[in-house]
Amino acid sequence: MLNMPLMALLLCCLSLGWTSAARAESLRIATEGAYPPFNYIDEQGNLVGFDVDIGKALCNSMKVHCDFVAVEWGKLLDGLEAGFYDVVLASMADTPERRNQALFTDTYYRSHSSFVGDPSRFADLSPVSLSKMRLAAESGTIQAAYLHSEYPGSVVVTPPTQPDVFTALARGEADLVLADSISILMFLKSPEGQQFDFINYPLDTSKLNSTAHIAVGKQHPELVQRINQAINNIRLNGDYDRINRKYFPFSVF
């Protein structure tokens, strides 16, 4: 028969073991919460959007519980590196710089970038033609980096969130916006976007034609493989297509 101190120790160990197992079956997912229709906060204060629904489908495939948290874009990878959450699911491109802080999964959607503005004012998008023009893109994105690199003669404006970028255009605080074509499409359907349109075709450059990936903490390489398998699973079982149709009239994969 176990004595009381030993029994207490055993119960404590069992409790800790159960807690660790439960935690292992819970995936902490960070997203920006300010990039509609991919991730945003609705009128009820809930995190919603394409990224969130994809995350839930992946967790269901992996048979784990999901906990979502909204984090400012510029702090997402720092928080991942610090271990505040397990993955970042926020329409993030896999770049050499970001690989210093995270591992990345396979692609879960593809994107192209375009300029949006007043089509009656702009046709030529060359750096010379756009010299002195105010060009806007969300801070910390590949679009912002592209503007700084390719349009040195322009005034580059980098608001902190994508809605802020479109607001700058609508208020006349920016002449053109460079953004993901899908987010532009959503903006053009809004009341604020009625007077604007795509300027020419999406930019044909490897610097902008990117794929979206899920960032995983470097301490969890095994999680990358699990998520990759889950991405494949939801594409095969129809969950991905169902979510795609909910948000877009065309395939984003």
PDB file of C-alpha atoms in Angstrom, residues 103-241:
ATOM      1  CA  LEU A 103      10.507  27.450 -40.252  1.00  0.00           C
ATOM      2  CA  PHE A 104       7.894  27.490 -43.019  1.00  0.00           C
ATOM      3  CA  THR A 105       5.354  24.973 -44.249  1.00  0.00           C
ATOM      4  CA  ASP A 106       4.323  24.195 -47.791  1.00  0.00           C
ATOM      5  CA  THR A 107       2.185  26.714 -49.682  1.00  0.00           C
ATOM      6  CA  TYR A 108      -1.434  27.135 -48.621  1.00  0.00           C
ATOM      7  CA  TYR A 109      -2.341  29.824 -51.173  1.00  0.00           C
ATOM      8  CA  ARG A 110      -0.732  31.839 -53.966  1.00  0.00           C
ATOM      9  CA  SER A 111      -0.793  35.590 -54.465  1.00  0.00           C
ATOM     10  CA  HIS A 112       0.096  38.309 -56.943  1.00  0.00           C
ATOM     11  CA  SER A 113       0.548  42.020 -56.317  1.00  0.00           C
ATOM     12  CA  SER A 114      -1.027  44.918 -58.190  1.00  0.00           C
ATOM     13  CA  PHE A 115      -1.272  48.673 -58.063  1.00  0.00           C
ATOM     14  CA  VAL A 116      -4.660  50.214 -57.339  1.00  0.00           C
ATOM     15  CA  GLY A 117      -5.630  53.843 -57.775  1.00  0.00           C
ATOM     16  CA  ASP A 118      -7.500  56.261 -60.020  1.00  0.00           C
ATOM     17  CA  PRO A 119      -7.224  54.777 -63.545  1.00  0.00           C
ATOM     18  CA  SER A 120      -7.813  58.184 -65.130  1.00  0.00           C
ATOM     19  CA  ARG A 121      -4.567  59.462 -63.599  1.00  0.00           C
ATOM     20  CA  PHE A 122      -2.198  56.543 -64.049  1.00  0.00           C
ATOM     21  CA  ALA A 123      -1.257  54.170 -66.847  1.00  0.00           C
ATOM     22  CA  ASP A 124       2.541  54.114 -66.879  1.00  0.00           C
ATOM     23  CA  LEU A 125       3.880  52.481 -63.713  1.00  0.00           C
ATOM     24  CA  SER A 126       7.569  52.995 -64.427  1.00  0.00           C
ATOM     25  CA  PRO A 127       9.735  54.468 -61.642  1.00  0.00           C
ATOM     26  CA  VAL A 128      10.316  57.586 -63.755  1.00  0.00           C
ATOM     27  CA  SER A 129       6.595  58.188 -64.284  1.00  0.00           C
ATOM     28  CA  LEU A 130       5.837  57.673 -60.599  1.00  0.00           C
ATOM     29  CA  SER A 131       8.647  59.905 -59.367  1.00  0.00           C
ATOM     30  CA  LYS A 132       7.433  62.166 -56.521  1.00  0.00           C
ATOM     31  CA  MET A 133       4.179  60.182 -56.317  1.00  0.00           C
ATOM     32  CA  ARG A 134       3.021  58.888 -52.915  1.00  0.00           C
ATOM     33  CA  LEU A 135       3.037  55.088 -53.070  1.00  0.00           C
ATOM     34  CA  ALA A 136       1.591  53.132 -50.155  1.00  0.00           C
ATOM     35  CA  ALA A 137       1.972  49.568 -48.891  1.00  0.00           C
ATOM     36  CA  GLU A 138       1.548  47.907 -45.526  1.00  0.00           C
ATOM     37  CA  SER A 139       4.603  48.226 -43.305  1.00  0.00           C
ATOM     38  CA  GLY A 140       6.844  45.162 -43.122  1.00  0.00           C
ATOM     39  CA  THR A 141       5.454  43.466 -46.243  1.00  0.00           C
ATOM     40  CA  ILE A 142       7.158  42.367 -49.453  1.00  0.00           C
ATOM     41  CA  GLN A 143       5.165  45.096 -51.220  1.00  0.00           C
ATOM     42  CA  ALA A 144       6.677  47.793 -48.989  1.00  0.00           C
ATOM     43  CA  ALA A 145      10.172  46.393 -49.548  1.00  0.00           C
ATOM     44  CA  TYR A 146       9.557  46.385 -53.302  1.00  0.00           C
ATOM     45  CA  LEU A 147       8.487  50.039 -53.331  1.00  0.00           C
ATOM     46  CA  HIS A 148      11.559  51.101 -51.364  1.00  0.00           C
ATOM     47  CA  SER A 149      13.803  49.116 -53.711  1.00  0.00           C
ATOM     48  CA  GLU A 150      12.274  49.834 -57.114  1.00  0.00           C
ATOM     49  CA  TYR A 151      10.808  53.335 -56.679  1.00  0.00           C
ATOM     50  CA  PRO A 152      13.561  55.396 -54.999  1.00  0.00           C
ATOM     51  CA  GLY A 153      12.226  58.624 -56.505  1.00  0.00           C
ATOM     52  CA  SER A 154       8.759  58.169 -55.027  1.00  0.00           C
ATOM     53  CA  VAL A 155       7.491  58.948 -51.549  1.00  0.00           C
ATOM     54  CA  VAL A 156       6.823  55.562 -49.947  1.00  0.00           C
ATOM     55  CA  VAL A 157       4.101  55.556 -47.291  1.00  0.00           C
ATOM     56  CA  THR A 158       3.820  52.488 -45.031  1.00  0.00           C
ATOM     57  CA  PRO A 159       0.753  52.474 -42.740  1.00  0.00           C
ATOM     58  CA  PRO A 160       0.731  49.717 -40.090  1.00  0.00           C
ATOM     59  CA  THR A 161      -2.224  47.682 -41.413  1.00  0.00           C
ATOM     60  CA  GLN A 162      -3.777  46.928 -44.803  1.00  0.00           C
ATOM     61  CA  PRO A 163      -7.070  48.721 -43.982  1.00  0.00           C
ATOM     62  CA  ASP A 164      -4.990  51.789 -43.067  1.00  0.00           C
ATOM     63  CA  VAL A 165      -3.290  51.579 -46.469  1.00  0.00           C
ATOM     64  CA  PHE A 166      -6.601  51.618 -48.333  1.00  0.00           C
ATOM     65  CA  THR A 167      -7.879  54.398 -46.076  1.00  0.00           C
ATOM     66  CA  ALA A 168      -4.853  56.494 -47.051  1.00  0.00           C
ATOM     67  CA  LEU A 169      -5.759  56.028 -50.719  1.00  0.00           C
ATOM     68  CA  ALA A 170      -9.432  56.862 -50.154  1.00  0.00           C
ATOM     69  CA  ARG A 171      -8.525  60.024 -48.215  1.00  0.00           C
ATOM     70  CA  GLY A 172      -6.075  61.215 -50.851  1.00  0.00           C
ATOM     71  CA  GLU A 173      -3.068  60.651 -48.602  1.00  0.00           C
ATOM     72  CA  ALA A 174      -1.580  58.239 -51.156  1.00  0.00           C
ATOM     73  CA  ASP A 175      -1.674  58.303 -54.952  1.00  0.00           C
ATOM     74  CA  LEU A 176      -1.326  54.557 -55.500  1.00  0.00           C
ATOM     75  CA  VAL A 177      -1.373  51.437 -53.362  1.00  0.00           C
ATOM     76  CA  LEU A 178       0.622  48.278 -53.992  1.00  0.00           C
ATOM     77  CA  ALA A 179      -1.019  45.261 -52.375  1.00  0.00           C
ATOM     78  CA  ASP A 180      -2.041  41.660 -52.800  1.00  0.00           C
ATOM     79  CA  SER A 181      -4.522  41.475 -55.685  1.00  0.00           C
ATOM     80  CA  ILE A 182      -7.095  39.574 -53.617  1.00  0.00           C
ATOM     81  CA  SER A 183      -7.185  42.188 -50.861  1.00  0.00           C
ATOM     82  CA  ILE A 184      -7.496  44.870 -53.558  1.00  0.00           C
ATOM     83  CA  LEU A 185     -10.483  43.046 -55.026  1.00  0.00           C
ATOM     84  CA  MET A 186     -12.215  43.150 -51.639  1.00  0.00           C
ATOM     85  CA  PHE A 187     -11.428  46.873 -51.309  1.00  0.00           C
ATOM     86  CA  LEU A 188     -12.859  47.643 -54.760  1.00  0.00           C
ATOM     87  CA  LYS A 189     -16.151  46.056 -53.691  1.00  0.00           C
ATOM     88  CA  SER A 190     -16.399  48.363 -50.674  1.00  0.00           C
ATOM     89  CA  PRO A 191     -18.033  51.834 -50.748  1.00  0.00           C
ATOM     90  CA  GLU A 192     -14.614  53.485 -50.299  1.00  0.00           C
ATOM     91  CA  GLY A 193     -13.194  51.633 -53.279  1.00  0.00           C
ATOM     92  CA  GLN A 194     -15.818  52.496 -55.877  1.00  0.00           C
ATOM     93  CA  GLN A 195     -13.799  55.286 -57.515  1.00  0.00           C
ATOM     94  CA  PHE A 196     -10.648  53.178 -57.871  1.00  0.00           C
ATOM     95  CA  ASP A 197      -9.524  50.248 -59.995  1.00  0.00           C
ATOM     96  CA  PHE A 198      -6.568  48.018 -60.776  1.00  0.00           C
ATOM     97  CA  ILE A 199      -3.842  49.867 -62.678  1.00  0.00           C
ATOM     98  CA  ASN A 200      -2.696  47.552 -65.472  1.00  0.00           C
ATOM     99  CA  TYR A 201      -2.023  43.876 -64.806  1.00  0.00           C
ATOM    100  CA  PRO A 202      -0.423  42.285 -61.715  1.00  0.00           C
ATOM    101  CA  LEU A 203       3.296  42.988 -61.551  1.00  0.00           C
ATOM    102  CA  ASP A 204       5.273  40.179 -63.160  1.00  0.00           C
ATOM    103  CA  THR A 205       8.251  39.851 -60.845  1.00  0.00           C
ATOM    104  CA  SER A 206       9.526  37.087 -58.605  1.00  0.00           C
ATOM    105  CA  LYS A 207       9.905  39.674 -55.840  1.00  0.00           C
ATOM    106  CA  LEU A 208       6.115  39.948 -55.584  1.00  0.00           C
ATOM    107  CA  ASN A 209       4.588  36.795 -57.074  1.00  0.00           C
ATOM    108  CA  SER A 210       4.641  34.960 -53.790  1.00  0.00           C
ATOM    109  CA  THR A 211       3.091  32.064 -51.971  1.00  0.00           C
ATOM    110  CA  ALA A 212       1.614  32.140 -48.482  1.00  0.00           C
ATOM    111  CA  HIS A 213       3.026  29.816 -45.847  1.00  0.00           C
ATOM    112  CA  ILE A 214       2.533  29.047 -42.170  1.00  0.00           C
ATOM    113  CA  ALA A 215       5.464  30.024 -39.953  1.00  0.00           C
ATOM    114  CA  VAL A 216       6.453  27.514 -37.267  1.00  0.00           C
ATOM    115  CA  GLY A 217       8.787  27.974 -34.316  1.00  0.00           C
ATOM    116  CA  LYS A 218      12.268  26.617 -35.011  1.00  0.00           C
ATOM    117  CA  GLN A 219      11.995  24.442 -31.918  1.00  0.00           C
ATOM    118  CA  HIS A 220       9.163  22.442 -33.571  1.00  0.00           C
ATOM    119  CA  PRO A 221      10.446  20.991 -36.892  1.00  0.00           C
ATOM    120  CA  GLU A 222       8.149  17.987 -36.487  1.00  0.00           C
ATOM    121  CA  LEU A 223       5.154  20.339 -36.513  1.00  0.00           C
ATOM    122  CA  VAL A 224       6.045  21.500 -40.031  1.00  0.00           C
ATOM    123  CA  GLN A 225       5.575  17.962 -41.337  1.00  0.00           C
ATOM    124  CA  ARG A 226       2.293  17.523 -39.477  1.00  0.00           C
ATOM    125  CA  ILE A 227       0.913  20.757 -40.895  1.00  0.00           C
ATOM    126  CA  ASN A 228       2.120  19.906 -44.411  1.00  0.00           C
ATOM    127  CA  GLN A 229       0.236  16.621 -44.200  1.00  0.00           C
ATOM    128  CA  ALA A 230      -2.843  18.443 -42.914  1.00  0.00           C
ATOM    129  CA  ILE A 231      -2.680  20.935 -45.815  1.00  0.00           C
ATOM    130  CA  ASN A 232      -2.658  18.001 -48.209  1.00  0.00           C
ATOM    131  CA  ASN A 233      -5.522  16.345 -46.323  1.00  0.00           C
ATOM    132  CA  ILE A 234      -7.870  19.347 -46.444  1.00  0.00           C
ATOM    133  CA  ARG A 235      -7.193  19.791 -50.149  1.00  0.00           C
ATOM    134  CA  LEU A 236      -8.126  16.156 -50.756  1.00  0.00           C
ATOM    135  CA  ASN A 237     -11.202  15.993 -48.515  1.00  0.00           C
ATOM    136  CA  GLY A 238     -12.842  19.138 -49.915  1.00  0.00           C
ATOM    137  CA  ASP A 239     -12.450  21.376 -46.860  1.00  0.00           C
ATOM    138  CA  TYR A 240     -10.017  23.689 -48.649  1.00  0.00           C
ATOM    139  CA  ASP A 241     -12.309  24.185 -51.652  1.00  0.00           C
TER     140      ASP A 241
END
